[in-house]
Amino acid sequence: MAVVACGAIAQPMAQSVARHGWSVDVHPLPPLLHNQPHRIASEVERLAGSLAERYDRVVVGYADCGTYGALDEVCERLGLERLPGLHCYDLYAGADRMEELLDAEPGTYLLTDFLVRSFARTVEQELGLDRWPELRDEYFRHYTRVVWLAQSTDELELRELRTLAQAAAERIGLPLEVLHTGSVGLDAALGALVDG
Amino acid sequence: MTPEEILQGLYDETLKGNGPRVLELTHQALALDMTPGSLLFDALIPALEEVGARFERGDYFVPEMLIAGRAMAGSMEILRPLLADTGVETIGKFVMGTVKGDVHDIGKNLVNIMLEGAGFEVIDLGVQVAPEKFVAAIEEHEPDIVGFSAFLTTTMPMFKANLNALEKAGLRDKVIVMVGGAPVTQEYADVVGADGYAADASATVKRAKALLKERRSKVPA
Ligand code: B12
């Protein structure tokens, strides 16, 4: 089986596959597609098409991810299953928990382990903060906190990520909160796709 | 610099998002007695339209669009009072806000700049605007149009909540309702019962003008 995976969750997915000993290959698409969500559905369709010849089954390792239904149309047309939910945040923290977080403070900016590690590239550079630091307030004026959904359970890695998350939050001028989610949610969702 | 060179300069520097240079050129133009209207319609608005087109084509991303918008907004600060003085009429009043639970506002702010440029008086209620706040603002300002902006799948349903609140306050027939934001489509706008939708800032201006004309032709002045 092959998973067409968002680059932002490809690595945790591959780790989940290894942990469970599933016979699954993870094929990532660039994570930065998230900033051009109108391209996600067609890119998924292209990669899934080319993998279909080599695999018995292809599934989609994306949530809705800001495609606002376009990905679901592709999945339906090609008979593919995808991960549930609106974003990977839903997978990590659970959709209900996410709703609570955003209800409590609509100005919550979320980080995952992936975003913490790649913050300079995926957030600062993409938003142009490296070239125009003055845009920071334009983007984050109405935000009140950063919540890092921490997936790692490895003490050493957590310590390293925590330093990076703290630095990221400081660069956008917001306080950091940490929510340890682990990766049970992602494991379960992927497991459901594997079981078909 | 000749007036033509100034207009070209304004256009080019707005495209590049060079705020300080756009301000300088604005002052130079006014010193040469060029009209605020000409700066707006022959340079600034076409530049922001081109920015929108480049974004659409994928040549520009959000930051390029933002700095261009900021450059134009800086010039607008100077031109706004002059436009009023030179008798350029306000073509309508527009109350705008991002819906409750949502704090995305870049798209909304760009729409505001273009609406102002086109001659609308814009009252921006900011982000996370609750239905009762929209109602109060409509009662206070009596706008021709109210705009709801939403960016998350989870906040789009607030359009309906806002419309219900207007209905309940007896305001629904008194104001044109427009909706927009990345996840919004014409179909969605129709389903919730809005009067208009537009996909980007220049389309919003065109649609707003058309809706106003339609409304005014129905209601005797
Ligand atoms: C910039 C951006 C941000 C900025 C927002 C800054 C700000 N102050 O607005 C930051 C980085 C802070 C951000 C945060 C988040 N974002 Co964001 N963000 C984007 C991004 C990349 C661009 C949006 C944008 O500004 N576009 C540029 C403007 C000009 O275009 P526009 O918004 O469509 O506006 C135009 C039209 O819609 C129209 N219009 C707009 N309003 C109105 C109103 C009316 C009345 C009318 C007629 C027309 C109209 O005219 C505008 C001008 O042309 C999009 C992805 C994308 N490319 O769409 C994701 C995106 C919107 N974000 C998303 C997400 C998930 C988030 C976060 C949850 C991520 C996180 N890590 O926490 C948070 C949100 C948290 C929260 N509490 O709200 C998702 C939403 C998915 C969904 N299903 O809801 C998207 C689609 C990315 C994705 N693929 O996942 N984001």
Short mmCIF file of C-alpha atoms and ligand atoms in Angstrom, two decimals:
data_model
loop_
_atom_site.label_atom_id
_atom_site.label_comp_id
_atom_site.label_asym_id
_atom_site.label_seq_id
_atom_site.Cartn_x
_atom_site.Cartn_y
_atom_site.Cartn_z
CA MET A 1 0.00 0.00 0.00
CA ALA A 2 1.14 3.56 -0.71
CA VAL A 3 0.27 6.76 1.15
CA VAL A 4 0.35 10.06 -0.71
CA ALA A 5 1.37 12.17 2.26
CA CYS A 6 1.58 15.82 3.10
CA GLY A 7 5.27 16.58 3.68
CA ALA A 8 4.40 18.06 7.05
CA ILE A 9 3.29 14.68 8.39
CA ALA A 10 5.24 12.27 6.16
CA GLN A 11 7.97 11.70 8.71
CA PRO A 12 5.72 10.95 11.68
CA MET A 13 3.71 8.71 9.37
CA ALA A 14 6.80 6.78 8.31
CA GLN A 15 7.71 6.39 12.00
CA SER A 16 4.21 5.15 12.76
CA VAL A 17 4.46 2.64 9.90
CA ALA A 18 7.80 1.38 11.23
CA ARG A 19 6.48 1.10 14.80
CA HIS A 20 3.55 -1.01 13.67
CA GLY A 21 5.41 -3.02 11.05
CA TRP A 22 2.84 -2.17 8.38
CA SER A 23 3.70 -2.85 4.76
CA VAL A 24 3.20 0.72 3.66
CA ASP A 25 5.34 3.15 1.64
CA VAL A 26 5.00 6.84 2.40
CA HIS A 27 5.32 9.19 -0.62
CA PRO A 28 5.52 12.81 0.43
CA LEU A 29 4.39 15.92 -1.43
CA PRO A 30 6.00 19.29 -0.58
CA PRO A 31 4.67 20.64 2.74
CA LEU A 32 4.67 24.18 1.40
CA LEU A 33 1.71 23.30 -0.81
CA HIS A 34 -0.25 24.29 2.28
CA ASN A 35 0.27 27.89 1.41
CA GLN A 36 -1.20 27.30 -2.03
CA PRO A 37 -4.01 24.96 -1.06
CA HIS A 38 -5.69 25.26 -4.46
CA ARG A 39 -2.84 23.10 -5.81
CA ILE A 40 -3.13 20.28 -3.26
CA ALA A 41 -5.97 18.32 -4.88
CA SER A 42 -4.38 18.22 -8.35
CA GLU A 43 -0.95 17.30 -6.97
CA VAL A 44 -2.48 14.46 -4.93
CA GLU A 45 -4.34 13.27 -8.01
CA ARG A 46 -1.14 13.29 -10.08
CA LEU A 47 0.95 11.36 -7.56
CA ALA A 48 -1.84 8.92 -6.70
CA GLY A 49 -2.26 8.26 -10.43
CA SER A 50 1.38 7.42 -10.92
CA LEU A 51 1.47 5.20 -7.81
CA ALA A 52 -1.66 3.28 -8.79
CA GLU A 53 0.32 1.23 -11.31
CA ARG A 54 2.78 0.02 -8.69
CA TYR A 55 0.61 -0.55 -5.63
CA ASP A 56 -2.49 -2.58 -4.81
CA ARG A 57 -3.88 0.30 -2.84
CA VAL A 58 -3.23 4.02 -2.58
CA VAL A 59 -4.57 6.18 0.26
CA VAL A 60 -4.29 9.89 0.95
CA GLY A 61 -2.33 11.18 3.92
CA TYR A 62 -3.98 14.59 3.99
CA ALA A 63 -6.88 16.01 5.96
CA ASP A 64 -9.01 18.64 4.18
CA CYS A 65 -6.01 20.97 4.63
CA GLY A 66 -7.64 24.14 3.37
CA THR A 67 -8.72 22.63 0.05
CA TYR A 68 -12.26 23.35 1.16
CA GLY A 69 -13.68 20.13 -0.29
CA ALA A 70 -11.57 19.95 -3.48
CA LEU A 71 -9.54 17.05 -2.10
CA ASP A 72 -12.71 15.18 -1.19
CA GLU A 73 -13.88 15.51 -4.78
CA VAL A 74 -10.67 13.93 -6.05
CA CYS A 75 -10.89 11.16 -3.44
CA GLU A 76 -14.45 10.41 -4.39
CA ARG A 77 -13.73 10.39 -8.10
CA LEU A 78 -10.71 8.09 -7.75
CA GLY A 79 -12.16 5.97 -4.92
CA LEU A 80 -9.40 6.97 -2.47
CA GLU A 81 -9.68 7.24 1.30
CA ARG A 82 -8.10 10.13 3.17
CA LEU A 83 -7.28 10.98 6.78
CA PRO A 84 -10.22 12.46 8.69
CA GLY A 85 -10.56 16.04 9.88
CA LEU A 86 -9.74 19.53 8.70
CA HIS A 87 -6.03 19.72 9.53
CA CYS A 88 -3.22 17.64 10.97
CA TYR A 89 -3.85 19.55 14.21
CA ASP A 90 -7.16 17.68 14.45
CA LEU A 91 -5.27 14.40 14.10
CA TYR A 92 -2.80 15.21 16.83
CA ALA A 93 -5.01 16.90 19.39
CA GLY A 94 -8.42 15.54 18.39
CA ALA A 95 -11.06 17.67 16.68
CA ASP A 96 -12.94 18.40 19.92
CA ARG A 97 -9.83 19.50 21.74
CA MET A 98 -8.92 21.74 18.80
CA GLU A 99 -12.32 23.34 18.85
CA GLU A 100 -11.97 23.99 22.59
CA LEU A 101 -8.53 25.55 22.06
CA LEU A 102 -9.73 27.91 19.36
CA ASP A 103 -12.98 28.74 21.16
CA ALA A 104 -11.05 29.63 24.29
CA GLU A 105 -8.67 31.86 22.34
CA PRO A 106 -9.44 32.44 18.68
CA GLY A 107 -6.00 34.03 18.33
CA THR A 108 -4.17 30.76 18.84
CA TYR A 109 -1.30 29.96 16.50
CA LEU A 110 -0.45 26.27 16.36
CA LEU A 111 2.87 24.55 16.00
CA THR A 112 3.62 20.88 15.45
CA ASP A 113 7.01 19.22 15.81
CA PHE A 114 7.41 19.66 12.06
CA LEU A 115 6.62 23.37 12.17
CA VAL A 116 8.89 23.88 15.18
CA ARG A 117 11.82 22.34 13.32
CA SER A 118 11.13 24.06 10.01
CA PHE A 119 9.87 27.38 11.39
CA ALA A 120 12.51 29.53 9.66
CA ARG A 121 11.67 28.05 6.27
CA THR A 122 7.98 27.18 6.47
CA VAL A 123 6.77 30.16 8.46
CA GLU A 124 9.25 33.04 8.53
CA GLN A 125 10.48 32.76 4.96
CA GLU A 126 7.07 31.91 3.50
CA LEU A 127 5.45 34.89 5.21
CA GLY A 128 8.36 37.11 4.15
CA LEU A 129 9.33 37.89 7.75
CA ASP A 130 12.98 37.32 6.86
CA ARG A 131 12.82 40.09 4.23
CA TRP A 132 10.23 42.38 5.84
CA PRO A 133 10.35 41.91 9.63
CA GLU A 134 7.90 44.81 9.97
CA LEU A 135 5.18 42.53 8.59
CA ARG A 136 5.16 40.59 11.84
CA ASP A 137 2.46 42.75 13.35
CA GLU A 138 0.47 42.72 10.15
CA TYR A 139 0.23 38.94 10.43
CA PHE A 140 0.10 38.36 14.16
CA ARG A 141 -1.51 41.52 15.58
CA HIS A 142 -4.62 39.68 16.67
CA TYR A 143 -2.92 36.57 17.97
CA THR A 144 -2.53 35.97 21.69
CA ARG A 145 -0.61 32.72 22.08
CA VAL A 146 1.33 29.95 20.40
CA VAL A 147 0.27 26.40 21.28
CA TRP A 148 2.79 23.73 20.39
CA LEU A 149 1.16 20.34 19.93
CA ALA A 150 4.12 18.19 20.94
CA GLN A 151 4.20 14.75 19.35
CA SER A 152 7.59 13.53 20.42
CA THR A 153 7.83 11.51 23.62
CA ASP A 154 11.60 11.28 23.61
CA GLU A 155 12.99 13.34 26.51
CA LEU A 156 16.10 14.49 24.70
CA GLU A 157 14.27 15.43 21.52
CA LEU A 158 11.57 17.20 23.52
CA ARG A 159 14.15 19.33 25.24
CA GLU A 160 15.66 20.35 21.91
CA LEU A 161 12.25 21.04 20.37
CA ARG A 162 11.17 23.05 23.37
CA THR A 163 14.08 25.44 22.91
CA LEU A 164 13.21 25.81 19.25
CA ALA A 165 9.49 26.30 19.97
CA GLN A 166 10.31 28.95 22.57
CA ALA A 167 12.51 30.77 20.06
CA ALA A 168 9.81 30.55 17.38
CA ALA A 169 7.16 31.99 19.71
CA GLU A 170 9.52 34.79 20.69
CA ARG A 171 10.17 35.65 17.07
CA ILE A 172 6.47 36.25 16.53
CA GLY A 173 6.17 37.93 19.92
CA LEU A 174 3.73 35.52 21.58
CA PRO A 175 3.74 33.41 24.74
CA LEU A 176 4.24 29.66 24.28
CA GLU A 177 2.02 26.94 25.69
CA VAL A 178 2.75 23.25 25.27
CA LEU A 179 0.19 20.51 24.82
CA HIS A 180 1.62 17.01 24.80
CA THR A 181 -0.45 15.10 22.28
CA GLY A 182 1.92 12.28 21.35
CA SER A 183 1.06 10.64 18.08
CA VAL A 184 -1.75 8.30 19.14
CA GLY A 185 -4.26 10.24 17.06
CA LEU A 186 -2.17 9.99 13.91
CA ASP A 187 -1.42 6.31 14.59
CA ALA A 188 -5.12 5.53 14.96
CA ALA A 189 -6.11 7.43 11.83
CA LEU A 190 -3.39 5.79 9.77
CA GLY A 191 -4.25 2.41 11.25
CA ALA A 192 -7.83 2.87 10.11
CA LEU A 193 -6.63 3.59 6.56
CA VAL A 194 -4.36 0.53 6.61
CA ASP A 195 -7.24 -1.68 7.77
CA GLY A 196 -9.29 -0.15 4.96
CA MET B 1 9.88 64.46 -13.21
CA THR B 2 6.96 64.84 -15.58
CA PRO B 3 3.46 63.88 -14.41
CA GLU B 4 3.65 60.81 -16.66
CA GLU B 5 6.91 59.74 -15.06
CA ILE B 6 5.43 60.24 -11.61
CA LEU B 7 2.41 58.09 -12.42
CA GLN B 8 4.65 55.39 -13.87
CA GLY B 9 6.86 55.63 -10.79
CA LEU B 10 3.89 55.35 -8.45
CA TYR B 11 2.66 52.30 -10.32
CA ASP B 12 6.07 50.58 -10.33
CA GLU B 13 6.93 51.39 -6.71
CA THR B 14 3.50 50.27 -5.45
CA LEU B 15 4.00 46.99 -7.28
CA LYS B 16 7.33 46.61 -5.51
CA GLY B 17 5.82 47.62 -2.19
CA ASN B 18 8.29 50.47 -1.74
CA GLY B 19 6.28 52.48 0.81
CA PRO B 20 8.71 55.37 1.40
CA ARG B 21 9.17 55.96 -2.35
CA VAL B 22 5.41 55.86 -2.94
CA LEU B 23 4.95 58.53 -0.27
CA GLU B 24 7.67 60.68 -1.81
CA LEU B 25 6.13 60.45 -5.26
CA THR B 26 2.69 61.25 -3.84
CA HIS B 27 4.05 64.47 -2.36
CA GLN B 28 5.88 65.34 -5.59
CA ALA B 29 2.72 64.78 -7.61
CA LEU B 30 0.66 67.01 -5.35
CA ALA B 31 3.34 69.70 -5.52
CA LEU B 32 2.87 69.63 -9.30
CA ASP B 33 -0.89 70.11 -8.80
CA MET B 34 -1.74 66.66 -10.08
CA THR B 35 -5.18 65.62 -8.84
CA PRO B 36 -5.56 62.98 -6.12
CA GLY B 37 -8.06 61.25 -8.39
CA SER B 38 -5.49 60.82 -11.14
CA LEU B 39 -2.92 59.33 -8.71
CA LEU B 40 -5.54 56.91 -7.55
CA PHE B 41 -7.15 55.87 -10.79
CA ASP B 42 -4.13 56.11 -13.11
CA ALA B 43 -1.50 54.57 -10.83
CA LEU B 44 -2.41 53.20 -7.41
CA ILE B 45 -5.55 51.21 -8.21
CA PRO B 46 -4.15 49.72 -11.44
CA ALA B 47 -1.02 48.74 -9.48
CA LEU B 48 -3.01 46.92 -6.81
CA GLU B 49 -5.09 45.25 -9.52
CA GLU B 50 -1.88 44.00 -11.09
CA VAL B 51 -0.75 42.75 -7.67
CA GLY B 52 -4.00 40.78 -7.41
CA ALA B 53 -3.45 39.33 -10.89
CA ARG B 54 0.11 38.30 -10.03
CA PHE B 55 -1.13 36.63 -6.84
CA GLU B 56 -3.74 34.80 -8.87
CA ARG B 57 -1.05 33.58 -11.30
CA GLY B 58 1.18 32.48 -8.43
CA ASP B 59 3.90 35.06 -9.23
CA TYR B 60 3.28 36.91 -5.97
CA PHE B 61 2.66 35.37 -2.60
CA VAL B 62 1.12 36.88 0.52
CA PRO B 63 4.06 39.07 1.68
CA GLU B 64 4.50 40.76 -1.72
CA MET B 65 0.80 41.50 -1.71
CA LEU B 66 0.94 42.83 1.84
CA ILE B 67 3.78 45.27 1.28
CA ALA B 68 2.12 46.54 -1.91
CA GLY B 69 -1.12 47.05 0.02
CA ARG B 70 0.75 48.89 2.75
CA ALA B 71 2.46 51.15 0.23
CA MET B 72 -0.87 52.08 -1.32
CA ALA B 73 -2.49 52.58 2.10
CA GLY B 74 0.29 55.03 3.03
CA SER B 75 -0.46 57.15 -0.01
CA MET B 76 -4.21 56.90 0.69
CA GLU B 77 -3.65 58.47 4.11
CA ILE B 78 -2.53 61.63 2.32
CA LEU B 79 -5.04 61.47 -0.51
CA ARG B 80 -8.15 60.67 1.55
CA PRO B 81 -8.77 64.16 2.98
CA LEU B 82 -7.86 65.76 -0.36
CA LEU B 83 -10.28 63.58 -2.25
CA ALA B 84 -13.06 64.80 0.01
CA ASP B 85 -11.94 68.42 -0.52
CA THR B 86 -11.78 68.15 -4.29
CA GLY B 87 -15.40 67.13 -4.33
CA VAL B 88 -14.86 63.50 -5.28
CA GLU B 89 -18.09 62.09 -4.00
CA THR B 90 -18.38 59.15 -1.66
CA ILE B 91 -20.22 56.55 -3.69
CA GLY B 92 -21.46 54.53 -0.74
CA LYS B 93 -20.87 53.45 2.82
CA PHE B 94 -19.40 50.00 3.54
CA VAL B 95 -19.21 48.36 6.97
CA MET B 96 -16.71 45.48 6.99
CA GLY B 97 -15.55 42.90 9.50
CA THR B 98 -14.03 39.44 9.95
CA VAL B 99 -16.56 37.16 11.61
CA LYS B 100 -16.51 35.97 15.23
CA GLY B 101 -13.91 33.29 16.01
CA ASP B 102 -11.72 34.28 13.08
CA VAL B 103 -8.63 36.49 13.14
CA HIS B 104 -7.47 36.26 9.52
CA ASP B 105 -7.64 39.79 8.14
CA ILE B 106 -5.15 40.29 5.30
CA GLY B 107 -7.74 39.70 2.59
CA LYS B 108 -10.28 41.92 4.31
CA ASN B 109 -7.77 44.76 4.68
CA LEU B 110 -6.89 44.63 0.99
CA VAL B 111 -10.54 44.74 0.06
CA ASN B 112 -10.92 47.80 2.30
CA ILE B 113 -8.05 49.61 0.58
CA MET B 114 -9.56 48.98 -2.86
CA LEU B 115 -13.05 49.99 -1.73
CA GLU B 116 -11.70 53.24 -0.33
CA GLY B 117 -9.75 53.84 -3.51
CA ALA B 118 -12.95 53.38 -5.49
CA GLY B 119 -14.71 56.02 -3.40
CA PHE B 120 -16.46 54.05 -0.69
CA GLU B 121 -16.43 55.23 2.89
CA VAL B 122 -15.25 52.14 4.75
CA ILE B 123 -15.94 51.46 8.41
CA ASP B 124 -13.74 48.57 9.46
CA LEU B 125 -14.94 46.73 12.56
CA GLY B 126 -11.76 44.62 12.70
CA VAL B 127 -11.64 40.90 13.49
CA GLN B 128 -13.75 38.56 15.61
CA VAL B 129 -16.82 40.66 15.07
CA ALA B 130 -19.84 39.14 16.80
CA PRO B 131 -23.31 39.31 15.19
CA GLU B 132 -24.54 41.86 17.76
CA LYS B 133 -21.60 44.10 16.94
CA PHE B 134 -22.49 44.04 13.25
CA VAL B 135 -26.08 44.88 14.17
CA ALA B 136 -25.01 47.81 16.36
CA ALA B 137 -22.67 49.15 13.68
CA ILE B 138 -25.38 48.97 11.02
CA GLU B 139 -27.79 50.82 13.31
CA GLU B 140 -25.17 53.46 14.04
CA HIS B 141 -23.68 54.03 10.58
CA GLU B 142 -26.59 53.06 8.31
CA PRO B 143 -24.28 51.68 5.59
CA ASP B 144 -25.36 50.75 2.07
CA ILE B 145 -23.41 47.50 2.29
CA VAL B 146 -22.11 45.25 5.05
CA GLY B 147 -19.32 42.76 4.31
CA PHE B 148 -18.55 39.58 6.25
CA SER B 149 -15.12 38.04 5.80
CA ALA B 150 -14.21 34.47 6.92
CA PHE B 151 -11.18 32.26 6.33
CA LEU B 152 -11.73 29.06 8.20
CA THR B 153 -14.16 26.33 7.36
CA THR B 154 -15.16 26.46 10.99
CA THR B 155 -16.06 30.17 10.99
CA MET B 156 -17.99 30.36 7.69
CA PRO B 157 -21.22 29.35 9.45
CA MET B 158 -21.06 32.74 11.19
CA PHE B 159 -22.38 34.29 7.95
CA LYS B 160 -25.70 32.63 8.65
CA ALA B 161 -25.62 33.68 12.30
CA ASN B 162 -24.96 37.28 11.23
CA LEU B 163 -27.77 37.22 8.70
CA ASN B 164 -30.14 35.84 11.32
CA ALA B 165 -29.15 38.62 13.70
CA LEU B 166 -29.84 41.25 11.02
CA GLU B 167 -33.18 39.64 10.32
CA LYS B 168 -34.09 39.68 14.00
CA ALA B 169 -33.11 43.33 14.36
CA GLY B 170 -35.30 44.21 11.37
CA LEU B 171 -32.29 45.36 9.35
CA ARG B 172 -32.06 42.71 6.65
CA ASP B 173 -33.88 44.76 4.00
CA LYS B 174 -32.05 47.96 4.87
CA VAL B 175 -28.57 46.80 3.91
CA ILE B 176 -26.89 44.85 1.12
CA VAL B 177 -24.93 41.88 2.47
CA MET B 178 -21.71 40.76 0.81
CA VAL B 179 -19.57 37.80 1.88
CA GLY B 180 -16.05 36.71 1.01
CA GLY B 181 -12.82 35.06 2.10
CA ALA B 182 -10.73 32.17 0.81
CA PRO B 183 -13.13 29.29 1.56
CA VAL B 184 -16.24 31.12 0.36
CA THR B 185 -17.87 30.42 -3.00
CA GLN B 186 -20.81 31.91 -4.90
CA GLU B 187 -22.79 28.75 -4.10
CA TYR B 188 -22.12 29.14 -0.39
CA ALA B 189 -23.09 32.80 -0.54
CA ASP B 190 -26.37 31.81 -2.22
CA VAL B 191 -27.08 29.09 0.32
CA VAL B 192 -26.72 31.43 3.31
CA GLY B 193 -28.76 34.09 1.56
CA ALA B 194 -26.19 36.84 1.02
CA ASP B 195 -26.77 39.40 -1.75
CA GLY B 196 -23.29 39.26 -3.18
CA TYR B 197 -19.97 37.46 -3.23
CA ALA B 198 -16.63 38.31 -4.80
CA ALA B 199 -13.42 36.32 -5.10
CA ASP B 200 -10.94 39.17 -4.78
CA ALA B 201 -10.56 42.86 -4.03
CA SER B 202 -11.17 44.29 -7.50
CA ALA B 203 -14.11 41.97 -8.07
CA THR B 204 -15.53 43.17 -4.74
CA VAL B 205 -15.44 46.78 -5.94
CA LYS B 206 -17.20 45.90 -9.20
CA ARG B 207 -19.81 43.77 -7.47
CA ALA B 208 -20.42 46.37 -4.75
CA LYS B 209 -20.96 49.10 -7.35
CA ALA B 210 -23.32 46.89 -9.34
CA LEU B 211 -25.35 45.94 -6.26
CA LEU B 212 -25.62 49.60 -5.23
CA LYS B 213 -26.81 50.61 -8.68
CA GLU B 214 -29.38 47.85 -8.66
CA ARG B 215 -30.64 48.84 -5.21
CA ARG B 216 -30.77 52.55 -6.03
CA SER B 217 -32.67 51.97 -9.25
CA LYS B 218 -35.31 50.14 -7.22
CA VAL B 219 -35.59 52.59 -4.33
CA PRO B 220 -36.63 56.11 -5.34
CA ALA B 221 -34.09 58.54 -3.90
C1 B12 C 1 -1.53 34.33 5.58
C2 B12 C 1 -2.18 33.15 6.25
C3 B12 C 1 -2.18 33.13 7.64
C4 B12 C 1 -1.67 34.28 8.50
C5 B12 C 1 -2.88 35.21 8.76
C6 B12 C 1 -2.52 36.61 9.07
C7 B12 C 1 -3.70 37.53 9.10
N1 B12 C 1 -3.57 38.54 9.88
O1 B12 C 1 -4.67 37.37 8.40
C8 B12 C 1 -1.23 33.49 9.77
C9 B12 C 1 0.19 32.98 9.51
C10 B12 C 1 -1.24 34.22 11.07
C11 B12 C 1 -2.21 32.31 9.69
C12 B12 C 1 -2.66 31.60 10.79
C13 B12 C 1 -3.41 30.44 10.68
N2 B12 C 1 -3.84 29.84 9.55
CO1 B12 C 1 -3.69 30.62 7.84
N3 B12 C 1 -3.33 31.05 6.06
C14 B12 C 1 -2.76 32.07 5.50
C15 B12 C 1 -2.68 31.86 3.98
C16 B12 C 1 -1.26 31.38 3.64
C17 B12 C 1 -3.04 33.05 3.14
C18 B12 C 1 -4.34 33.76 3.49
C19 B12 C 1 -4.30 35.13 2.92
O2 B12 C 1 -4.06 36.11 3.64
N4 B12 C 1 -4.42 35.25 1.61
C20 B12 C 1 -4.26 36.51 0.87
C21 B12 C 1 -5.55 37.24 0.78
C22 B12 C 1 -5.35 38.53 0.03
O3 B12 C 1 -6.46 36.45 0.07
P1 B12 C 1 -7.85 36.08 0.72
O4 B12 C 1 -7.62 35.90 2.14
O5 B12 C 1 -8.50 34.98 -0.03
O6 B12 C 1 -8.71 37.42 0.47
C23 B12 C 1 -9.22 37.79 -0.80
C24 B12 C 1 -10.63 37.23 -1.09
O7 B12 C 1 -10.94 36.11 -0.30
C25 B12 C 1 -11.55 38.39 -0.96
N5 B12 C 1 -12.16 38.66 0.34
C26 B12 C 1 -11.66 38.56 1.58
N6 B12 C 1 -12.53 38.99 2.50
C27 B12 C 1 -13.63 39.40 1.85
C28 B12 C 1 -14.83 39.91 2.32
C29 B12 C 1 -15.83 40.27 1.42
C30 B12 C 1 -17.12 40.83 1.92
C31 B12 C 1 -15.64 40.05 0.03
C32 B12 C 1 -16.71 40.37 -0.93
C33 B12 C 1 -14.43 39.53 -0.45
C34 B12 C 1 -13.42 39.20 0.47
O8 B12 C 1 -10.74 39.47 -1.33
C35 B12 C 1 -9.42 39.29 -0.78
C36 B12 C 1 -8.42 40.12 -1.52
O9 B12 C 1 -8.23 39.69 -2.86
C37 B12 C 1 -3.74 30.72 3.77
C38 B12 C 1 -3.47 29.78 2.61
C39 B12 C 1 -3.92 30.37 1.32
N7 B12 C 1 -3.05 30.57 0.39
O10 B12 C 1 -5.11 30.68 1.18
C40 B12 C 1 -3.73 30.01 5.13
C41 B12 C 1 -4.98 29.32 5.65
C42 B12 C 1 -6.18 30.22 5.42
N8 B12 C 1 -4.70 29.21 7.08
C43 B12 C 1 -5.09 28.09 7.59
C44 B12 C 1 -4.84 27.69 8.91
C45 B12 C 1 -5.19 26.27 9.23
C46 B12 C 1 -4.27 28.56 9.84
C47 B12 C 1 -3.95 28.25 11.31
C48 B12 C 1 -4.96 27.39 12.04
C49 B12 C 1 -2.55 27.61 11.28
C50 B12 C 1 -1.82 27.50 12.59
N9 B12 C 1 -0.59 27.02 12.46
O11 B12 C 1 -2.27 27.81 13.66
C51 B12 C 1 -3.84 29.69 11.87
C52 B12 C 1 -5.22 30.23 12.23
C53 B12 C 1 -5.40 30.38 13.66
C54 B12 C 1 -6.55 31.22 13.97
N10 B12 C 1 -6.78 31.25 15.23
O12 B12 C 1 -7.18 31.84 13.13
C55 B12 C 1 -5.78 27.22 6.58
C56 B12 C 1 -7.31 27.23 6.73
C57 B12 C 1 -7.89 25.86 6.48
C58 B12 C 1 -9.31 25.68 6.93
N11 B12 C 1 -9.87 24.58 6.57
O13 B12 C 1 -9.93 26.45 7.59
C59 B12 C 1 -5.22 27.81 5.25
C60 B12 C 1 -6.13 27.63 4.03
C61 B12 C 1 -3.86 27.08 5.01
C62 B12 C 1 -4.00 25.58 4.80
N12 B12 C 1 -3.88 25.09 3.58
O14 B12 C 1 -4.19 24.83 5.72
N13 B12 C 1 -2.60 32.08 8.41
#
